[in-house]
Amino acid sequence: MSKMKKIRICLEVQGLGQDDLGTPCPAGVCLTLGDEDAEEMTGAEYETFLQLINIEEVLRLVCLDKLYTPADCRLITPEEYDREYGE
């Protein structure tokens, strides 16, 4: 049986986090689709996939659509998400 490649949609959302003083700051959100233990989609295939992403729909899927708008977000790579916000 074949597996669906793992696809991670990662966003940085302005104001989702708080620093040590309680000041709003960006935080990361990662939505994983596909088989967790499958090969992760990367490269040109991933870049093409990103062009199809609707940030408003991603916010809805992670239940943040009533609090944040696409203007509060930017798509980031899974590598940037791992580096900045941990896996």
mmCIF file of N, CA, C and O in Angstrom:
data_model
loop_
_atom_site.group_PDB
_atom_site.id
_atom_site.type_symbol
_atom_site.label_atom_id
_atom_site.label_comp_id
_atom_site.label_asym_id
_atom_site.label_seq_id
_atom_site.Cartn_x
_atom_site.Cartn_y
_atom_site.Cartn_z
ATOM 1 N N MET A 1 0.839 -1.170 0.000
ATOM 2 C CA MET A 1 0.000 0.000 0.000
ATOM 3 C C MET A 1 0.896 1.250 0.000
ATOM 4 O O MET A 1 1.859 1.323 0.742
ATOM 5 N N SER A 2 0.584 2.210 -0.843
ATOM 6 C CA SER A 2 1.397 3.423 -0.900
ATOM 7 C C SER A 2 0.959 4.401 0.185
ATOM 8 O O SER A 2 -0.165 4.348 0.677
ATOM 9 N N LYS A 3 1.873 5.285 0.534
ATOM 10 C CA LYS A 3 1.600 6.296 1.555
ATOM 11 C C LYS A 3 1.549 7.659 0.904
ATOM 12 O O LYS A 3 2.249 7.925 -0.070
ATOM 13 N N MET A 4 0.722 8.525 1.466
ATOM 14 C CA MET A 4 0.693 9.917 1.037
ATOM 15 C C MET A 4 1.884 10.625 1.666
ATOM 16 O O MET A 4 2.161 10.451 2.855
ATOM 17 N N LYS A 5 2.614 11.400 0.866
ATOM 18 C CA LYS A 5 3.736 12.148 1.416
ATOM 19 C C LYS A 5 3.261 13.049 2.543
ATOM 20 O O LYS A 5 2.130 13.516 2.540
ATOM 21 N N LYS A 6 4.144 13.273 3.500
ATOM 22 C CA LYS A 6 3.831 14.184 4.596
ATOM 23 C C LYS A 6 4.013 15.611 4.085
ATOM 24 O O LYS A 6 5.016 15.937 3.454
ATOM 25 N N ILE A 7 3.018 16.438 4.344
ATOM 26 C CA ILE A 7 3.060 17.837 3.943
ATOM 27 C C ILE A 7 2.835 18.679 5.191
ATOM 28 O O ILE A 7 1.851 18.482 5.906
ATOM 29 N N ARG A 8 3.754 19.601 5.454
ATOM 30 C CA ARG A 8 3.584 20.497 6.597
ATOM 31 C C ARG A 8 3.334 21.910 6.079
ATOM 32 O O ARG A 8 4.127 22.443 5.306
ATOM 33 N N ILE A 9 2.225 22.498 6.523
ATOM 34 C CA ILE A 9 1.899 23.883 6.204
ATOM 35 C C ILE A 9 2.213 24.679 7.465
ATOM 36 O O ILE A 9 1.592 24.470 8.510
ATOM 37 N N CYS A 10 3.202 25.565 7.362
ATOM 38 C CA CYS A 10 3.674 26.293 8.533
ATOM 39 C C CYS A 10 3.427 27.790 8.366
ATOM 40 O O CYS A 10 3.718 28.361 7.317
ATOM 41 N N LEU A 11 2.900 28.387 9.426
ATOM 42 C CA LEU A 11 2.631 29.818 9.443
ATOM 43 C C LEU A 11 3.312 30.455 10.635
ATOM 44 O O LEU A 11 3.425 29.841 11.698
ATOM 45 N N GLU A 12 3.715 31.691 10.472
ATOM 46 C CA GLU A 12 4.096 32.536 11.592
ATOM 47 C C GLU A 12 2.955 33.525 11.754
ATOM 48 O O GLU A 12 2.578 34.207 10.799
ATOM 49 N N VAL A 13 2.375 33.582 12.954
ATOM 50 C CA VAL A 13 1.210 34.422 13.210
ATOM 51 C C VAL A 13 1.604 35.523 14.185
ATOM 52 O O VAL A 13 2.007 35.239 15.327
ATOM 53 N N GLN A 14 1.501 36.775 13.730
ATOM 54 C CA GLN A 14 1.836 37.922 14.571
ATOM 55 C C GLN A 14 0.831 38.032 15.708
ATOM 56 O O GLN A 14 -0.369 38.007 15.485
ATOM 57 N N GLY A 15 1.344 38.125 16.953
ATOM 58 C CA GLY A 15 0.495 38.316 18.119
ATOM 59 C C GLY A 15 -0.021 37.039 18.747
ATOM 60 O O GLY A 15 -0.702 37.083 19.769
ATOM 61 N N LEU A 16 0.299 35.892 18.182
ATOM 62 C CA LEU A 16 -0.176 34.623 18.733
ATOM 63 C C LEU A 16 0.566 34.255 20.015
ATOM 64 O O LEU A 16 0.004 33.662 20.923
ATOM 65 N N GLY A 17 1.823 34.641 20.119
ATOM 66 C CA GLY A 17 2.622 34.330 21.302
ATOM 67 C C GLY A 17 2.782 35.530 22.213
ATOM 68 O O GLY A 17 2.270 36.619 21.940
ATOM 69 N N GLN A 18 3.478 35.327 23.334
ATOM 70 C CA GLN A 18 3.830 36.390 24.270
ATOM 71 C C GLN A 18 5.271 36.189 24.700
ATOM 72 O O GLN A 18 5.695 35.064 24.939
ATOM 73 N N ASP A 19 6.002 37.309 24.834
ATOM 74 C CA ASP A 19 7.358 37.200 25.345
ATOM 75 C C ASP A 19 7.319 37.136 26.874
ATOM 76 O O ASP A 19 6.242 37.078 27.474
ATOM 77 N N ASP A 20 8.478 37.159 27.514
ATOM 78 C CA ASP A 20 8.558 37.025 28.971
ATOM 79 C C ASP A 20 7.860 38.155 29.720
ATOM 80 O O ASP A 20 7.497 38.005 30.883
ATOM 81 N N LEU A 21 7.687 39.304 29.062
ATOM 82 C CA LEU A 21 7.033 40.445 29.698
ATOM 83 C C LEU A 21 5.541 40.522 29.371
ATOM 84 O O LEU A 21 4.856 41.465 29.762
ATOM 85 N N GLY A 22 5.045 39.548 28.625
ATOM 86 C CA GLY A 22 3.636 39.522 28.266
ATOM 87 C C GLY A 22 3.301 40.305 27.014
ATOM 88 O O GLY A 22 2.135 40.459 26.667
ATOM 89 N N THR A 23 4.321 40.790 26.318
ATOM 90 C CA THR A 23 4.117 41.539 25.087
ATOM 91 C C THR A 23 3.810 40.578 23.948
ATOM 92 O O THR A 23 4.513 39.582 23.778
ATOM 93 N N PRO A 24 2.767 40.858 23.160
ATOM 94 C CA PRO A 24 2.468 39.981 22.024
ATOM 95 C C PRO A 24 3.652 39.870 21.060
ATOM 96 O O PRO A 24 4.348 40.864 20.803
ATOM 97 N N CYS A 25 3.888 38.687 20.560
ATOM 98 C CA CYS A 25 4.954 38.443 19.595
ATOM 99 C C CYS A 25 4.511 37.319 18.666
ATOM 100 O O CYS A 25 3.513 36.651 18.926
ATOM 101 N N PRO A 26 5.246 37.105 17.575
ATOM 102 C CA PRO A 26 4.846 36.035 16.670
ATOM 103 C C PRO A 26 5.047 34.654 17.299
ATOM 104 O O PRO A 26 5.867 34.474 18.189
ATOM 105 N N ALA A 27 4.268 33.701 16.807
ATOM 106 C CA ALA A 27 4.415 32.296 17.187
ATOM 107 C C ALA A 27 4.117 31.458 15.950
ATOM 108 O O ALA A 27 3.503 31.939 14.998
ATOM 109 N N GLY A 28 4.559 30.227 15.972
ATOM 110 C CA GLY A 28 4.383 29.352 14.829
ATOM 111 C C GLY A 28 3.217 28.402 14.990
ATOM 112 O O GLY A 28 2.879 27.987 16.094
ATOM 113 N N VAL A 29 2.603 28.081 13.851
ATOM 114 C CA VAL A 29 1.535 27.092 13.771
ATOM 115 C C VAL A 29 1.911 26.152 12.628
ATOM 116 O O VAL A 29 2.307 26.608 11.555
ATOM 117 N N CYS A 30 1.820 24.855 12.869
ATOM 118 C CA CYS A 30 2.160 23.883 11.841
ATOM 119 C C CYS A 30 1.029 22.871 11.713
ATOM 120 O O CYS A 30 0.627 22.257 12.696
ATOM 121 N N LEU A 31 0.530 22.736 10.508
ATOM 122 C CA LEU A 31 -0.529 21.782 10.191
ATOM 123 C C LEU A 31 0.096 20.684 9.343
ATOM 124 O O LEU A 31 0.677 20.967 8.297
ATOM 125 N N THR A 32 0.020 19.442 9.808
ATOM 126 C CA THR A 32 0.612 18.315 9.091
ATOM 127 C C THR A 32 -0.485 17.495 8.430
ATOM 128 O O THR A 32 -1.457 17.108 9.078
ATOM 129 N N LEU A 33 -0.299 17.236 7.139
ATOM 130 C CA LEU A 33 -1.217 16.413 6.364
ATOM 131 C C LEU A 33 -0.455 15.196 5.854
ATOM 132 O O LEU A 33 0.755 15.257 5.643
ATOM 133 N N GLY A 34 -1.152 14.105 5.620
ATOM 134 C CA GLY A 34 -0.504 12.907 5.092
ATOM 135 C C GLY A 34 -0.038 11.987 6.193
ATOM 136 O O GLY A 34 -0.365 12.151 7.357
ATOM 137 N N ASP A 35 0.758 11.004 5.798
ATOM 138 C CA ASP A 35 1.255 10.000 6.729
ATOM 139 C C ASP A 35 2.454 10.538 7.493
ATOM 140 O O ASP A 35 3.455 10.948 6.893
ATOM 141 N N GLU A 36 2.355 10.539 8.809
ATOM 142 C CA GLU A 36 3.393 11.107 9.675
ATOM 143 C C GLU A 36 4.769 10.487 9.427
ATOM 144 O O GLU A 36 5.776 11.169 9.461
ATOM 145 N N ASP A 37 4.815 9.190 9.146
ATOM 146 C CA ASP A 37 6.099 8.521 8.967
ATOM 147 C C ASP A 37 6.522 8.423 7.495
ATOM 148 O O ASP A 37 7.500 7.762 7.163
ATOM 149 N N ALA A 38 5.806 9.118 6.615
ATOM 150 C CA ALA A 38 6.140 9.096 5.184
ATOM 151 C C ALA A 38 7.192 10.156 4.865
ATOM 152 O O ALA A 38 7.493 11.027 5.677
ATOM 153 N N GLU A 39 7.709 10.064 3.672
ATOM 154 C CA GLU A 39 8.671 11.049 3.182
ATOM 155 C C GLU A 39 7.991 12.412 3.121
ATOM 156 O O GLU A 39 6.839 12.532 2.722
ATOM 157 N N GLU A 40 8.721 13.459 3.531
ATOM 158 C CA GLU A 40 8.161 14.810 3.522
ATOM 159 C C GLU A 40 8.319 15.445 2.142
ATOM 160 O O GLU A 40 9.363 15.323 1.507
ATOM 161 N N MET A 41 7.260 16.107 1.695
ATOM 162 C CA MET A 41 7.307 16.810 0.415
ATOM 163 C C MET A 41 8.285 17.982 0.531
ATOM 164 O O MET A 41 8.230 18.753 1.488
ATOM 165 N N THR A 42 9.190 18.104 -0.444
ATOM 166 C CA THR A 42 10.191 19.164 -0.431
ATOM 167 C C THR A 42 10.419 19.682 -1.849
ATOM 168 O O THR A 42 9.846 19.173 -2.805
ATOM 169 N N GLY A 43 11.284 20.665 -1.955
ATOM 170 C CA GLY A 43 11.747 21.147 -3.251
ATOM 171 C C GLY A 43 10.682 21.806 -4.093
ATOM 172 O O GLY A 43 9.760 22.443 -3.596
ATOM 173 N N ALA A 44 10.810 21.638 -5.404
ATOM 174 C CA ALA A 44 9.919 22.286 -6.367
ATOM 175 C C ALA A 44 8.478 21.836 -6.177
ATOM 176 O O ALA A 44 7.544 22.635 -6.325
ATOM 177 N N GLU A 45 8.290 20.571 -5.826
ATOM 178 C CA GLU A 45 6.940 20.060 -5.590
ATOM 179 C C GLU A 45 6.280 20.815 -4.437
ATOM 180 O O GLU A 45 5.113 21.209 -4.512
ATOM 181 N N TYR A 46 7.034 21.058 -3.368
ATOM 182 C CA TYR A 46 6.510 21.786 -2.206
ATOM 183 C C TYR A 46 6.251 23.249 -2.572
ATOM 184 O O TYR A 46 5.238 23.824 -2.179
ATOM 185 N N GLU A 47 7.167 23.864 -3.316
ATOM 186 C CA GLU A 47 6.989 25.261 -3.736
ATOM 187 C C GLU A 47 5.708 25.416 -4.561
ATOM 188 O O GLU A 47 4.961 26.383 -4.388
ATOM 189 N N THR A 48 5.435 24.479 -5.447
ATOM 190 C CA THR A 48 4.210 24.508 -6.242
ATOM 191 C C THR A 48 2.989 24.368 -5.340
ATOM 192 O O THR A 48 2.005 25.093 -5.494
ATOM 193 N N PHE A 49 3.061 23.467 -4.372
ATOM 194 C CA PHE A 49 1.975 23.269 -3.422
ATOM 195 C C PHE A 49 1.693 24.546 -2.631
ATOM 196 O O PHE A 49 0.537 24.929 -2.438
ATOM 197 N N LEU A 50 2.740 25.236 -2.182
ATOM 198 C CA LEU A 50 2.568 26.462 -1.389
ATOM 199 C C LEU A 50 1.792 27.531 -2.140
ATOM 200 O O LEU A 50 1.054 28.311 -1.530
ATOM 201 N N GLN A 51 1.947 27.579 -3.447
ATOM 202 C CA GLN A 51 1.240 28.577 -4.245
ATOM 203 C C GLN A 51 -0.275 28.362 -4.213
ATOM 204 O O GLN A 51 -1.042 29.274 -4.518
ATOM 205 N N LEU A 52 -0.704 27.173 -3.827
ATOM 206 C CA LEU A 52 -2.124 26.843 -3.778
ATOM 207 C C LEU A 52 -2.737 27.075 -2.399
ATOM 208 O O LEU A 52 -3.962 26.965 -2.245
ATOM 209 N N ILE A 53 -1.926 27.398 -1.416
ATOM 210 C CA ILE A 53 -2.396 27.535 -0.038
ATOM 211 C C ILE A 53 -3.227 28.804 0.121
ATOM 212 O O ILE A 53 -2.838 29.878 -0.295
ATOM 213 N N ASN A 54 -4.368 28.654 0.774
ATOM 214 C CA ASN A 54 -5.233 29.769 1.128
ATOM 215 C C ASN A 54 -5.088 29.952 2.640
ATOM 216 O O ASN A 54 -5.593 29.138 3.424
ATOM 217 N N ILE A 55 -4.382 30.998 3.062
ATOM 218 C CA ILE A 55 -4.095 31.204 4.479
ATOM 219 C C ILE A 55 -5.382 31.321 5.297
ATOM 220 O O ILE A 55 -5.470 30.826 6.417
ATOM 221 N N GLU A 56 -6.400 31.947 4.735
ATOM 222 C CA GLU A 56 -7.677 32.074 5.437
ATOM 223 C C GLU A 56 -8.246 30.691 5.785
ATOM 224 O O GLU A 56 -8.757 30.468 6.887
ATOM 225 N N GLU A 57 -8.132 29.739 4.864
ATOM 226 C CA GLU A 57 -8.609 28.380 5.114
ATOM 227 C C GLU A 57 -7.741 27.660 6.149
ATOM 228 O O GLU A 57 -8.254 26.896 6.970
ATOM 229 N N VAL A 58 -6.437 27.894 6.119
ATOM 230 C CA VAL A 58 -5.562 27.281 7.124
ATOM 231 C C VAL A 58 -5.935 27.805 8.505
ATOM 232 O O VAL A 58 -6.043 27.029 9.465
ATOM 233 N N LEU A 59 -6.163 29.104 8.625
ATOM 234 C CA LEU A 59 -6.588 29.671 9.913
ATOM 235 C C LEU A 59 -7.895 29.032 10.387
ATOM 236 O O LEU A 59 -8.058 28.741 11.566
ATOM 237 N N ARG A 60 -8.813 28.798 9.467
ATOM 238 C CA ARG A 60 -10.080 28.162 9.816
ATOM 239 C C ARG A 60 -9.848 26.732 10.316
ATOM 240 O O ARG A 60 -10.417 26.312 11.327
ATOM 241 N N LEU A 61 -8.966 26.004 9.639
ATOM 242 C CA LEU A 61 -8.697 24.610 10.019
ATOM 243 C C LEU A 61 -8.067 24.483 11.399
ATOM 244 O O LEU A 61 -8.272 23.490 12.095
ATOM 245 N N VAL A 62 -7.281 25.486 11.800
ATOM 246 C CA VAL A 62 -6.637 25.439 13.115
ATOM 247 C C VAL A 62 -7.397 26.289 14.136
ATOM 248 O O VAL A 62 -6.881 26.594 15.212
ATOM 249 N N CYS A 63 -8.639 26.669 13.784
ATOM 250 C CA CYS A 63 -9.563 27.392 14.680
ATOM 251 C C CYS A 63 -9.035 28.750 15.137
ATOM 252 O O CYS A 63 -9.294 29.187 16.261
ATOM 253 N N LEU A 64 -8.297 29.436 14.280
ATOM 254 C CA LEU A 64 -7.793 30.774 14.601
ATOM 255 C C LEU A 64 -8.412 31.852 13.725
ATOM 256 O O LEU A 64 -8.045 33.019 13.825
ATOM 257 N N ASP A 65 -9.374 31.481 12.892
ATOM 258 C CA ASP A 65 -9.940 32.422 11.921
ATOM 259 C C ASP A 65 -10.740 33.552 12.554
ATOM 260 O O ASP A 65 -10.919 34.598 11.946
ATOM 261 N N LYS A 66 -11.224 33.380 13.774
ATOM 262 C CA LYS A 66 -11.978 34.446 14.447
ATOM 263 C C LYS A 66 -11.050 35.421 15.170
ATOM 264 O O LYS A 66 -11.473 36.498 15.576
ATOM 265 N N LEU A 67 -9.779 35.047 15.315
ATOM 266 C CA LEU A 67 -8.823 35.876 16.058
ATOM 267 C C LEU A 67 -7.787 36.561 15.177
ATOM 268 O O LEU A 67 -7.271 37.621 15.537
ATOM 269 N N TYR A 68 -7.466 35.941 14.037
ATOM 270 C CA TYR A 68 -6.395 36.451 13.177
ATOM 271 C C TYR A 68 -6.849 36.473 11.728
ATOM 272 O O TYR A 68 -7.750 35.738 11.337
ATOM 273 N N THR A 69 -6.213 37.323 10.947
ATOM 274 C CA THR A 69 -6.515 37.425 9.522
ATOM 275 C C THR A 69 -5.273 37.009 8.737
ATOM 276 O O THR A 69 -4.170 36.951 9.304
ATOM 277 N N PRO A 70 -5.417 36.757 7.448
ATOM 278 C CA PRO A 70 -4.244 36.439 6.643
ATOM 279 C C PRO A 70 -3.162 37.528 6.705
ATOM 280 O O PRO A 70 -1.977 37.223 6.592
ATOM 281 N N ALA A 71 -3.560 38.768 6.936
ATOM 282 C CA ALA A 71 -2.575 39.853 7.052
ATOM 283 C C ALA A 71 -1.679 39.684 8.283
ATOM 284 O O ALA A 71 -0.569 40.222 8.321
ATOM 285 N N ASP A 72 -2.137 38.931 9.278
ATOM 286 C CA ASP A 72 -1.351 38.668 10.490
ATOM 287 C C ASP A 72 -0.369 37.522 10.297
ATOM 288 O O ASP A 72 0.398 37.222 11.206
ATOM 289 N N CYS A 73 -0.416 36.865 9.145
ATOM 290 C CA CYS A 73 0.327 35.623 8.941
ATOM 291 C C CYS A 73 1.288 35.703 7.766
ATOM 292 O O CYS A 73 1.092 36.477 6.843
ATOM 293 N N ARG A 74 2.290 34.845 7.854
ATOM 294 C CA ARG A 74 3.135 34.611 6.675
ATOM 295 C C ARG A 74 3.484 33.133 6.655
ATOM 296 O O ARG A 74 3.710 32.513 7.699
ATOM 297 N N LEU A 75 3.461 32.584 5.448
ATOM 298 C CA LEU A 75 3.883 31.194 5.278
ATOM 299 C C LEU A 75 5.375 31.102 5.511
ATOM 300 O O LEU A 75 6.137 31.966 5.059
ATOM 301 N N ILE A 76 5.807 30.094 6.243
ATOM 302 C CA ILE A 76 7.225 29.841 6.448
ATOM 303 C C ILE A 76 7.502 28.392 6.072
ATOM 304 O O ILE A 76 6.593 27.563 6.027
ATOM 305 N N THR A 77 8.762 28.098 5.808
ATOM 306 C CA THR A 77 9.128 26.730 5.449
ATOM 307 C C THR A 77 9.124 25.846 6.702
ATOM 308 O O THR A 77 9.284 26.349 7.824
ATOM 309 N N PRO A 78 8.953 24.548 6.523
ATOM 310 C CA PRO A 78 9.057 23.651 7.672
ATOM 311 C C PRO A 78 10.419 23.779 8.379
ATOM 312 O O PRO A 78 10.487 23.693 9.605
ATOM 313 N N GLU A 79 11.461 24.031 7.606
ATOM 314 C CA GLU A 79 12.796 24.199 8.213
ATOM 315 C C GLU A 79 12.834 25.436 9.104
ATOM 316 O O GLU A 79 13.397 25.410 10.198
ATOM 317 N N GLU A 80 12.241 26.532 8.637
ATOM 318 C CA GLU A 80 12.193 27.756 9.445
ATOM 319 C C GLU A 80 11.328 27.536 10.687
ATOM 320 O O GLU A 80 11.669 27.963 11.784
ATOM 321 N N TYR A 81 10.226 26.827 10.520
ATOM 322 C CA TYR A 81 9.372 26.519 11.672
ATOM 323 C C TYR A 81 10.155 25.720 12.718
ATOM 324 O O TYR A 81 10.133 26.052 13.900
ATOM 325 N N ASP A 82 10.845 24.674 12.278
ATOM 326 C CA ASP A 82 11.629 23.847 13.208
ATOM 327 C C ASP A 82 12.698 24.663 13.917
ATOM 328 O O ASP A 82 12.908 24.505 15.112
ATOM 329 N N ARG A 83 13.358 25.528 13.169
ATOM 330 C CA ARG A 83 14.433 26.352 13.732
ATOM 331 C C ARG A 83 13.894 27.367 14.738
ATOM 332 O O ARG A 83 14.459 27.563 15.812
ATOM 333 N N GLU A 84 12.795 28.030 14.407
ATOM 334 C CA GLU A 84 12.277 29.123 15.237
ATOM 335 C C GLU A 84 11.348 28.663 16.355
ATOM 336 O O GLU A 84 11.302 29.282 17.416
ATOM 337 N N TYR A 85 10.573 27.607 16.110
ATOM 338 C CA TYR A 85 9.514 27.241 17.059
ATOM 339 C C TYR A 85 9.593 25.802 17.540
ATOM 340 O O TYR A 85 8.740 25.367 18.307
ATOM 341 N N GLY A 86 10.576 25.069 17.109
ATOM 342 C CA GLY A 86 10.722 23.677 17.536
ATOM 343 C C GLY A 86 9.752 22.785 16.803
ATOM 344 O O GLY A 86 8.781 23.233 16.246
ATOM 345 N N GLU A 87 10.065 21.533 16.783
ATOM 346 C CA GLU A 87 9.235 20.578 16.033
ATOM 347 C C GLU A 87 8.094 20.095 16.882
ATOM 348 O O GLU A 87 8.145 19.932 18.039
#
